Amino acid sequence: MGAVRDVPVHPEVEPLAFLLGTWSGEGHGEYPNSKPFDYGEEIRVWHVGKPYLGYASRTWALDDGRPMHSELGYWRLKEGRVELAVTHPTGVVEIEDGELDGMQVRLATTAVAMTPTAKSVTRLERDLKCTGSLLTYELRMAAVDQPLQYHLSAQLTRA
Amino acid sequence: MGAVRDVPVHPEVEPLAFLLGTWSGEGHGEYPNSKPFDYGEEIRVWHVGKPYLGYASRTWALDDGRPMHSELGYWRLKEGRVELAVTHPTGVVEIEDGELDGMQVRLATTAVAMTPTAKSVTRLERDLKCTGSLLTYELRMAAVDQPLQYHLSAQLTRA
């Protein structure tokens, strides 16, 4: 009862179906006032036949496996625009909007809300590209009074 | 590598540890301009040793099992206040704030952001109560020009 049945992808998000699956790989991050770091990452994208895709990412330190960042959210495709609605465990929720060009997506933050104790994030830009078996992204971030700049990049393969 | 290890709950969220686990049960919903409905629900709450709990809920229609709502997010406990940061597949992200009283939590929306195509939600209030093996909640909602009013209630048991 309530199990996720074998249903077709909703036509509205069919152009995003290349994201579906479990992806794993490694990335590199840097930001002012912190040491550059390397991380492992797993990204899961799933669907239930409705006009959105579920999205979960978690990362861990490559040296000792301790959990680092994670994020949870949903992908939508409406009126030709990609919408990503996402929650960060730092107490930040965020709406990103962007364009889909084949299997490339370019997203940028359009709205942020946060808890009173969250570390302030003002803008993310995410360029994501898929070649079928390989998923790569670059993420730029403006946060804690720093201007928008390179923060993360990673390469993942379908598990 | 990167597997979630058997780590203790972070002391900061230890008072919320009663939420941890997989819960399943049934609920009832109503709202102006839609038929009252009964639903099944599964709630998963997990931790990775960091100062937050992961949160996922999905619901389905009791008559034919079709998926209904879902939501994803994180629970935090900061400066004596409960913070829930949550994403809805309708393109709405939301911050809720509230009080913890033993195993009861009363939350209310403090900030909402949404995509241009989202159905507008302006406020949620969530009263959640745990007795150890039973988790119950009532949710009130102000949305699409309707004033704040009863929307959902459910009873779940630990799976």
mmCIF file of C-alpha atoms in Angstrom:
data_model
loop_
_atom_site.group_PDB
_atom_site.id
_atom_site.type_symbol
_atom_site.label_atom_id
_atom_site.label_comp_id
_atom_site.label_asym_id
_atom_site.label_seq_id
_atom_site.Cartn_x
_atom_site.Cartn_y
_atom_site.Cartn_z
ATOM 1 C CA MET A 1 0.000 0.000 0.000
ATOM 2 C CA GLY A 2 1.409 3.325 -1.029
ATOM 3 C CA ALA A 3 4.432 1.665 -2.580
ATOM 4 C CA VAL A 4 5.896 3.576 -5.491
ATOM 5 C CA ARG A 5 4.505 1.739 -8.503
ATOM 6 C CA ASP A 6 6.125 1.321 -11.870
ATOM 7 C CA VAL A 7 4.539 4.344 -13.542
ATOM 8 C CA PRO A 8 5.773 6.327 -16.550
ATOM 9 C CA VAL A 9 7.552 9.631 -16.026
ATOM 10 C CA HIS A 10 5.052 12.510 -16.159
ATOM 11 C CA PRO A 11 5.248 14.124 -19.648
ATOM 12 C CA GLU A 12 5.860 17.544 -18.084
ATOM 13 C CA VAL A 13 9.210 16.427 -16.596
ATOM 14 C CA GLU A 14 10.143 13.962 -19.354
ATOM 15 C CA PRO A 15 12.809 16.425 -20.713
ATOM 16 C CA LEU A 16 14.503 16.165 -17.266
ATOM 17 C CA ALA A 17 14.382 12.350 -17.185
ATOM 18 C CA PHE A 18 18.123 12.203 -18.001
ATOM 19 C CA LEU A 19 18.678 13.156 -14.337
ATOM 20 C CA LEU A 20 16.858 10.078 -12.972
ATOM 21 C CA GLY A 21 18.884 7.516 -11.072
ATOM 22 C CA THR A 22 21.624 7.333 -8.478
ATOM 23 C CA TRP A 23 24.857 9.138 -9.292
ATOM 24 C CA SER A 24 28.112 8.961 -7.375
ATOM 25 C CA GLY A 25 31.459 10.629 -7.752
ATOM 26 C CA GLU A 26 33.898 13.173 -6.390
ATOM 27 C CA GLY A 27 34.170 16.920 -6.245
ATOM 28 C CA HIS A 28 36.402 19.765 -5.173
ATOM 29 C CA GLY A 29 35.412 22.837 -3.189
ATOM 30 C CA GLU A 30 36.939 26.114 -2.106
ATOM 31 C CA TYR A 31 35.749 29.356 -0.561
ATOM 32 C CA PRO A 32 37.379 32.324 1.163
ATOM 33 C CA ASN A 33 38.153 31.720 4.849
ATOM 34 C CA SER A 34 38.098 27.940 4.553
ATOM 35 C CA LYS A 35 40.563 25.322 3.335
ATOM 36 C CA PRO A 36 40.060 23.850 -0.148
ATOM 37 C CA PHE A 37 38.533 20.379 0.211
ATOM 38 C CA ASP A 38 37.756 17.232 -1.766
ATOM 39 C CA TYR A 39 34.509 15.376 -1.288
ATOM 40 C CA GLY A 40 32.550 12.304 -2.309
ATOM 41 C CA GLU A 41 28.955 12.769 -3.389
ATOM 42 C CA GLU A 42 25.848 10.744 -4.027
ATOM 43 C CA ILE A 43 22.917 12.295 -5.886
ATOM 44 C CA ARG A 44 19.562 10.523 -6.119
ATOM 45 C CA VAL A 45 16.821 11.698 -8.484
ATOM 46 C CA TRP A 46 13.496 9.838 -8.556
ATOM 47 C CA HIS A 47 9.927 10.229 -9.754
ATOM 48 C CA VAL A 48 6.483 8.970 -8.759
ATOM 49 C CA GLY A 49 4.617 9.738 -11.997
ATOM 50 C CA LYS A 50 3.755 13.272 -10.928
ATOM 51 C CA PRO A 51 4.996 16.514 -12.550
ATOM 52 C CA TYR A 52 8.175 16.789 -10.495
ATOM 53 C CA LEU A 53 11.351 14.857 -9.713
ATOM 54 C CA GLY A 54 12.544 14.238 -6.157
ATOM 55 C CA TYR A 55 16.160 15.217 -5.473
ATOM 56 C CA ALA A 56 18.606 14.317 -2.682
ATOM 57 C CA SER A 57 22.342 14.963 -2.530
ATOM 58 C CA ARG A 58 24.787 14.140 0.248
ATOM 59 C CA THR A 59 28.503 14.713 0.374
ATOM 60 C CA TRP A 60 31.276 13.424 2.605
ATOM 61 C CA ALA A 61 34.935 14.189 3.240
ATOM 62 C CA LEU A 62 37.242 11.988 1.182
ATOM 63 C CA ASP A 63 39.786 11.708 4.008
ATOM 64 C CA ASP A 64 37.623 10.157 6.743
ATOM 65 C CA GLY A 65 34.119 9.758 5.282
ATOM 66 C CA ARG A 66 32.482 12.225 7.704
ATOM 67 C CA PRO A 67 29.248 13.681 6.313
ATOM 68 C CA MET A 68 29.526 17.208 4.938
ATOM 69 C CA HIS A 69 26.704 18.971 3.087
ATOM 70 C CA SER A 70 23.360 17.585 1.998
ATOM 71 C CA GLU A 71 20.321 19.018 0.253
ATOM 72 C CA LEU A 72 16.796 17.877 -0.533
ATOM 73 C CA GLY A 73 14.245 19.192 -2.974
ATOM 74 C CA TYR A 74 12.230 18.909 -6.154
ATOM 75 C CA TRP A 75 12.833 19.666 -9.826
ATOM 76 C CA ARG A 76 9.992 21.003 -11.954
ATOM 77 C CA LEU A 77 9.700 22.133 -15.582
ATOM 78 C CA LYS A 78 7.030 24.765 -16.134
ATOM 79 C CA GLU A 79 6.407 27.043 -19.086
ATOM 80 C CA GLY A 80 9.785 26.056 -20.548
ATOM 81 C CA ARG A 81 11.734 26.987 -17.382
ATOM 82 C CA VAL A 82 13.461 24.646 -14.948
ATOM 83 C CA GLU A 83 12.495 25.228 -11.321
ATOM 84 C CA LEU A 84 14.514 23.771 -8.455
ATOM 85 C CA ALA A 85 13.058 24.145 -4.952
ATOM 86 C CA VAL A 86 15.609 23.052 -2.386
ATOM 87 C CA THR A 87 16.251 22.857 1.366
ATOM 88 C CA HIS A 88 19.709 23.019 2.960
ATOM 89 C CA PRO A 89 20.362 21.661 6.491
ATOM 90 C CA THR A 90 21.904 25.038 7.338
ATOM 91 C CA GLY A 91 18.359 26.411 7.686
ATOM 92 C CA VAL A 92 18.218 27.882 4.187
ATOM 93 C CA VAL A 93 15.490 27.205 1.624
ATOM 94 C CA GLU A 94 15.849 28.427 -1.882
ATOM 95 C CA ILE A 95 14.166 28.690 -5.286
ATOM 96 C CA GLU A 96 16.334 28.392 -8.377
ATOM 97 C CA ASP A 97 15.209 29.119 -11.924
ATOM 98 C CA GLY A 98 16.909 28.304 -15.178
ATOM 99 C CA GLU A 99 17.079 27.128 -18.720
ATOM 100 C CA LEU A 100 17.200 23.645 -20.110
ATOM 101 C CA ASP A 101 19.339 23.149 -23.221
ATOM 102 C CA GLY A 102 19.347 19.468 -24.175
ATOM 103 C CA MET A 103 20.986 17.792 -21.169
ATOM 104 C CA GLN A 104 22.432 21.039 -19.772
ATOM 105 C CA VAL A 105 20.778 23.136 -17.080
ATOM 106 C CA ARG A 106 21.857 26.590 -15.923
ATOM 107 C CA LEU A 107 20.181 27.617 -12.684
ATOM 108 C CA ALA A 108 20.359 30.713 -10.505
ATOM 109 C CA THR A 109 18.713 31.609 -7.203
ATOM 110 C CA THR A 110 15.595 33.760 -7.480
ATOM 111 C CA ALA A 111 14.434 33.627 -3.844
ATOM 112 C CA VAL A 112 15.900 32.635 -0.489
ATOM 113 C CA ALA A 113 14.323 32.267 2.932
ATOM 114 C CA MET A 114 16.149 31.258 6.082
ATOM 115 C CA THR A 115 15.841 30.646 9.786
ATOM 116 C CA PRO A 116 17.156 33.361 12.141
ATOM 117 C CA THR A 117 20.209 31.211 12.963
ATOM 118 C CA ALA A 118 21.179 30.274 9.385
ATOM 119 C CA LYS A 119 24.441 31.283 7.787
ATOM 120 C CA SER A 120 23.349 33.759 5.136
ATOM 121 C CA VAL A 121 23.367 32.614 1.496
ATOM 122 C CA THR A 122 22.324 35.218 -1.050
ATOM 123 C CA ARG A 123 22.810 33.546 -4.418
ATOM 124 C CA LEU A 124 23.746 30.221 -5.971
ATOM 125 C CA GLU A 125 24.441 29.599 -9.639
ATOM 126 C CA ARG A 126 24.516 25.991 -10.785
ATOM 127 C CA ASP A 127 25.639 24.771 -14.224
ATOM 128 C CA LEU A 128 24.850 21.123 -14.671
ATOM 129 C CA LYS A 129 25.639 18.979 -17.675
ATOM 130 C CA CYS A 130 24.900 15.354 -18.480
ATOM 131 C CA THR A 131 26.356 13.218 -21.243
ATOM 132 C CA GLY A 132 24.278 10.140 -20.503
ATOM 133 C CA SER A 133 26.645 8.284 -18.197
ATOM 134 C CA LEU A 134 28.464 11.321 -16.742
ATOM 135 C CA LEU A 135 26.970 14.163 -14.710
ATOM 136 C CA THR A 136 29.121 17.224 -13.999
ATOM 137 C CA TYR A 137 28.310 20.485 -12.304
ATOM 138 C CA GLU A 138 29.876 23.738 -11.215
ATOM 139 C CA LEU A 139 28.355 25.792 -8.432
ATOM 140 C CA ARG A 140 29.060 29.442 -7.667
ATOM 141 C CA MET A 141 27.948 30.969 -4.388
ATOM 142 C CA ALA A 142 27.523 34.382 -2.782
ATOM 143 C CA ALA A 143 27.347 33.908 0.993
ATOM 144 C CA VAL A 144 28.367 35.448 4.321
ATOM 145 C CA ASP A 145 29.331 38.780 2.721
ATOM 146 C CA GLN A 146 31.413 37.188 -0.032
ATOM 147 C CA PRO A 147 30.629 38.075 -3.659
ATOM 148 C CA LEU A 148 29.461 35.423 -6.113
ATOM 149 C CA GLN A 149 32.371 33.108 -6.899
ATOM 150 C CA TYR A 150 33.406 29.539 -7.696
ATOM 151 C CA HIS A 151 32.599 27.194 -4.816
ATOM 152 C CA LEU A 152 32.180 23.585 -6.020
ATOM 153 C CA SER A 153 32.610 21.327 -9.014
ATOM 154 C CA ALA A 154 32.078 17.590 -9.283
ATOM 155 C CA GLN A 155 31.897 14.676 -11.697
ATOM 156 C CA LEU A 156 29.523 11.797 -11.049
ATOM 157 C CA THR A 157 28.692 8.593 -12.880
ATOM 158 C CA ARG A 158 25.460 6.658 -12.837
ATOM 159 C CA ALA A 159 25.616 3.927 -10.192
ATOM 160 C CA MET B 1 32.747 5.026 1.528
ATOM 161 C CA GLY B 2 30.440 7.758 2.626
ATOM 162 C CA ALA B 3 28.056 5.246 4.106
ATOM 163 C CA VAL B 4 26.075 6.606 7.030
ATOM 164 C CA ARG B 5 27.972 5.288 10.010
ATOM 165 C CA ASP B 6 26.582 4.352 13.379
ATOM 166 C CA VAL B 7 27.191 7.696 15.075
ATOM 167 C CA PRO B 8 25.442 9.177 18.101
ATOM 168 C CA VAL B 9 22.745 11.801 17.626
ATOM 169 C CA HIS B 10 24.252 15.299 17.789
ATOM 170 C CA PRO B 11 23.580 16.744 21.283
ATOM 171 C CA GLU B 12 21.965 19.833 19.754
ATOM 172 C CA VAL B 13 19.098 17.781 18.270
ATOM 173 C CA GLU B 14 18.965 15.120 20.990
ATOM 174 C CA PRO B 15 15.693 16.644 22.364
ATOM 175 C CA LEU B 16 14.135 15.921 18.924
ATOM 176 C CA ALA B 17 15.397 12.327 18.791
ATOM 177 C CA PHE B 18 11.882 11.038 19.616
ATOM 178 C CA LEU B 19 11.063 11.817 15.957
ATOM 179 C CA LEU B 20 13.725 9.457 14.568
ATOM 180 C CA GLY B 21 12.579 6.411 12.628
ATOM 181 C CA THR B 22 10.014 5.446 10.031
ATOM 182 C CA TRP B 23 6.378 6.170 10.851
ATOM 183 C CA SER B 24 3.320 5.033 8.926
ATOM 184 C CA GLY B 25 -0.375 5.617 9.312
ATOM 185 C CA GLU B 26 -3.462 7.322 7.984
ATOM 186 C CA GLY B 27 -4.871 10.805 7.876
ATOM 187 C CA HIS B 28 -7.851 12.861 6.833
ATOM 188 C CA GLY B 29 -7.844 16.106 4.890
ATOM 189 C CA GLU B 30 -10.279 18.783 3.849
ATOM 190 C CA TYR B 31 -10.149 22.263 2.344
ATOM 191 C CA PRO B 32 -12.597 24.620 0.629
ATOM 192 C CA ASN B 33 -13.183 23.829 -3.061
ATOM 193 C CA SER B 34 -11.965 20.243 -2.797
ATOM 194 C CA LYS B 35 -13.534 16.970 -1.614
ATOM 195 C CA PRO B 36 -12.583 15.691 1.853
ATOM 196 C CA PHE B 37 -10.075 12.867 1.452
ATOM 197 C CA ASP B 38 -8.382 10.075 3.401
ATOM 198 C CA TYR B 39 -4.720 9.293 2.911
ATOM 199 C CA GLY B 40 -1.929 6.957 3.895
ATOM 200 C CA GLU B 41 1.367 8.466 4.993
ATOM 201 C CA GLU B 42 4.946 7.458 5.623
ATOM 202 C CA ILE B 43 7.272 9.798 7.498
ATOM 203 C CA ARG B 44 11.018 9.129 7.718
ATOM 204 C CA VAL B 45 13.272 11.048 10.100
ATOM 205 C CA TRP B 46 17.003 10.278 10.130
ATOM 206 C CA HIS B 47 20.282 11.711 11.355
ATOM 207 C CA VAL B 48 23.946 11.580 10.344
ATOM 208 C CA GLY B 49 25.498 12.834 13.602
ATOM 209 C CA LYS B 50 25.246 16.482 12.571
ATOM 210 C CA PRO B 51 23.096 19.184 14.225
ATOM 211 C CA TYR B 52 19.977 18.506 12.160
ATOM 212 C CA LEU B 53 17.535 15.696 11.372
ATOM 213 C CA GLY B 54 16.566 14.792 7.806
ATOM 214 C CA TYR B 55 12.833 14.634 7.111
ATOM 215 C CA ALA B 56 10.756 13.069 4.315
ATOM 216 C CA SER B 57 7.006 12.552 4.163
ATOM 217 C CA ARG B 58 4.906 11.072 1.374
ATOM 218 C CA THR B 59 1.194 10.479 1.255
ATOM 219 C CA TRP B 60 -1.072 8.447 -1.014
ATOM 220 C CA ALA B 61 -4.794 8.081 -1.639
ATOM 221 C CA LEU B 62 -6.326 5.265 0.397
ATOM 222 C CA ASP B 63 -8.681 4.257 -2.427
ATOM 223 C CA ASP B 64 -6.143 3.456 -5.180
ATOM 224 C CA GLY B 65 -2.684 4.118 -3.739
ATOM 225 C CA ARG B 66 -1.866 6.989 -6.128
ATOM 226 C CA PRO B 67 0.782 9.334 -4.725
ATOM 227 C CA MET B 68 -0.534 12.596 -3.277
ATOM 228 C CA HIS B 69 1.626 15.115 -1.420
ATOM 229 C CA SER B 70 5.229 14.790 -0.345
ATOM 230 C CA GLU B 71 7.699 17.040 1.428
ATOM 231 C CA LEU B 72 11.413 17.034 2.207
ATOM 232 C CA GLY B 73 13.460 19.020 4.649
ATOM 233 C CA TYR B 74 15.462 19.347 7.835
ATOM 234 C CA TRP B 75 14.671 19.823 11.521
ATOM 235 C CA ARG B 76 16.978 21.935 13.678
ATOM 236 C CA LEU B 77 16.925 23.059 17.308
ATOM 237 C CA LYS B 78 18.665 26.382 17.891
ATOM 238 C CA GLU B 79 18.584 28.701 20.864
ATOM 239 C CA GLY B 80 15.657 26.741 22.319
ATOM 240 C CA ARG B 81 13.521 27.068 19.157
ATOM 241 C CA VAL B 82 12.579 24.332 16.698
ATOM 242 C CA GLU B 83 13.315 25.219 13.081
ATOM 243 C CA LEU B 84 11.818 23.257 10.184
ATOM 244 C CA ALA B 85 13.087 24.092 6.698
ATOM 245 C CA VAL B 86 10.984 22.304 4.122
ATOM 246 C CA THR B 87 10.421 21.962 0.359
ATOM 247 C CA HIS B 88 7.077 21.085 -1.234
ATOM 248 C CA PRO B 89 6.856 19.634 -4.781
ATOM 249 C CA THR B 90 4.359 22.395 -5.599
ATOM 250 C CA GLY B 91 7.323 24.772 -5.914
ATOM 251 C CA VAL B 92 7.019 26.174 -2.403
ATOM 252 C CA VAL B 93 9.831 26.336 0.159
ATOM 253 C CA GLU B 94 9.135 27.360 3.675
ATOM 254 C CA ILE B 95 10.667 28.081 7.066
ATOM 255 C CA GLU B 96 8.691 27.106 10.152
ATOM 256 C CA ASP B 97 9.553 28.092 13.706
ATOM 257 C CA GLY B 98 8.186 26.757 16.958
ATOM 258 C CA GLU B 99 8.382 25.570 20.491
ATOM 259 C CA LEU B 100 9.332 22.202 21.849
ATOM 260 C CA ASP B 101 7.439 21.039 24.938
ATOM 261 C CA GLY B 102 8.548 17.515 25.855
ATOM 262 C CA MET B 103 7.482 15.459 22.820
ATOM 263 C CA GLN B 104 5.133 18.135 21.463
ATOM 264 C CA VAL B 105 6.061 20.668 18.800
ATOM 265 C CA ARG B 106 3.999 23.635 17.674
ATOM 266 C CA LEU B 107 5.276 25.163 14.461
ATOM 267 C CA ALA B 108 4.162 28.069 12.302
ATOM 268 C CA THR B 109 5.449 29.468 9.024
ATOM 269 C CA THR B 110 7.761 32.465 9.320
ATOM 270 C CA ALA B 111 8.909 32.736 5.689
ATOM 271 C CA VAL B 112 7.807 31.371 2.326
ATOM 272 C CA ALA B 113 9.415 31.535 -1.103
ATOM 273 C CA MET B 114 7.975 30.058 -4.260
ATOM 274 C CA THR B 115 8.438 29.612 -7.972
ATOM 275 C CA PRO B 116 6.364 31.831 -10.296
ATOM 276 C CA THR B 117 4.106 28.865 -11.155
ATOM 277 C CA ALA B 118 3.476 27.633 -7.587
ATOM 278 C CA LYS B 119 0.055 27.594 -5.994
ATOM 279 C CA SER B 120 0.362 30.244 -3.305
ATOM 280 C CA VAL B 121 0.688 29.101 0.324
ATOM 281 C CA THR B 122 0.896 31.879 2.899
ATOM 282 C CA ARG B 123 0.951 30.094 6.246
ATOM 283 C CA LEU B 124 1.072 26.636 7.756
ATOM 284 C CA GLU B 125 0.606 25.790 11.421
ATOM 285 C CA ARG B 126 1.633 22.322 12.525
ATOM 286 C CA ASP B 127 0.921 20.782 15.939
ATOM 287 C CA LEU B 128 2.790 17.540 16.350
ATOM 288 C CA LYS B 129 2.673 15.215 19.335
ATOM 289 C CA CYS B 130 4.479 11.993 20.108
ATOM 290 C CA THR B 131 3.730 9.487 22.841
ATOM 291 C CA GLY B 132 6.633 7.198 22.063
ATOM 292 C CA SER B 133 4.955 4.718 19.735
ATOM 293 C CA LEU B 134 2.292 7.083 18.328
ATOM 294 C CA LEU B 135 2.857 10.267 16.325
ATOM 295 C CA THR B 136 -0.109 12.538 15.637
ATOM 296 C CA TYR B 137 -0.327 15.912 13.972
ATOM 297 C CA GLU B 138 -2.800 18.547 12.932
ATOM 298 C CA LEU B 139 -1.977 20.990 10.164
ATOM 299 C CA ARG B 140 -3.756 24.264 9.440
ATOM 300 C CA MET B 141 -3.169 26.112 6.182
ATOM 301 C CA ALA B 142 -3.785 29.502 4.610
ATOM 302 C CA ALA B 143 -3.500 29.157 0.827
ATOM 303 C CA VAL B 144 -4.949 30.329 -2.472
ATOM 304 C CA ASP B 145 -6.854 33.216 -0.842
ATOM 305 C CA GLN B 146 -8.354 31.025 1.891
ATOM 306 C CA PRO B 147 -7.865 32.083 5.526
ATOM 307 C CA LEU B 148 -5.960 29.871 7.945
ATOM 308 C CA GLN B 149 -8.032 26.778 8.696
ATOM 309 C CA TYR B 150 -7.947 23.065 9.460
ATOM 310 C CA HIS B 151 -6.468 21.089 6.551
ATOM 311 C CA LEU B 152 -4.965 17.765 7.718
ATOM 312 C CA SER B 153 -4.691 15.442 10.673
ATOM 313 C CA ALA B 154 -3.051 12.036 10.921
ATOM 314 C CA GLN B 155 -2.000 9.301 13.305
ATOM 315 C CA LEU B 156 1.131 7.277 12.645
ATOM 316 C CA THR B 157 2.896 4.461 14.423
ATOM 317 C CA ARG B 158 6.554 3.566 14.373
ATOM 318 C CA ALA B 159 7.203 0.995 11.663
#
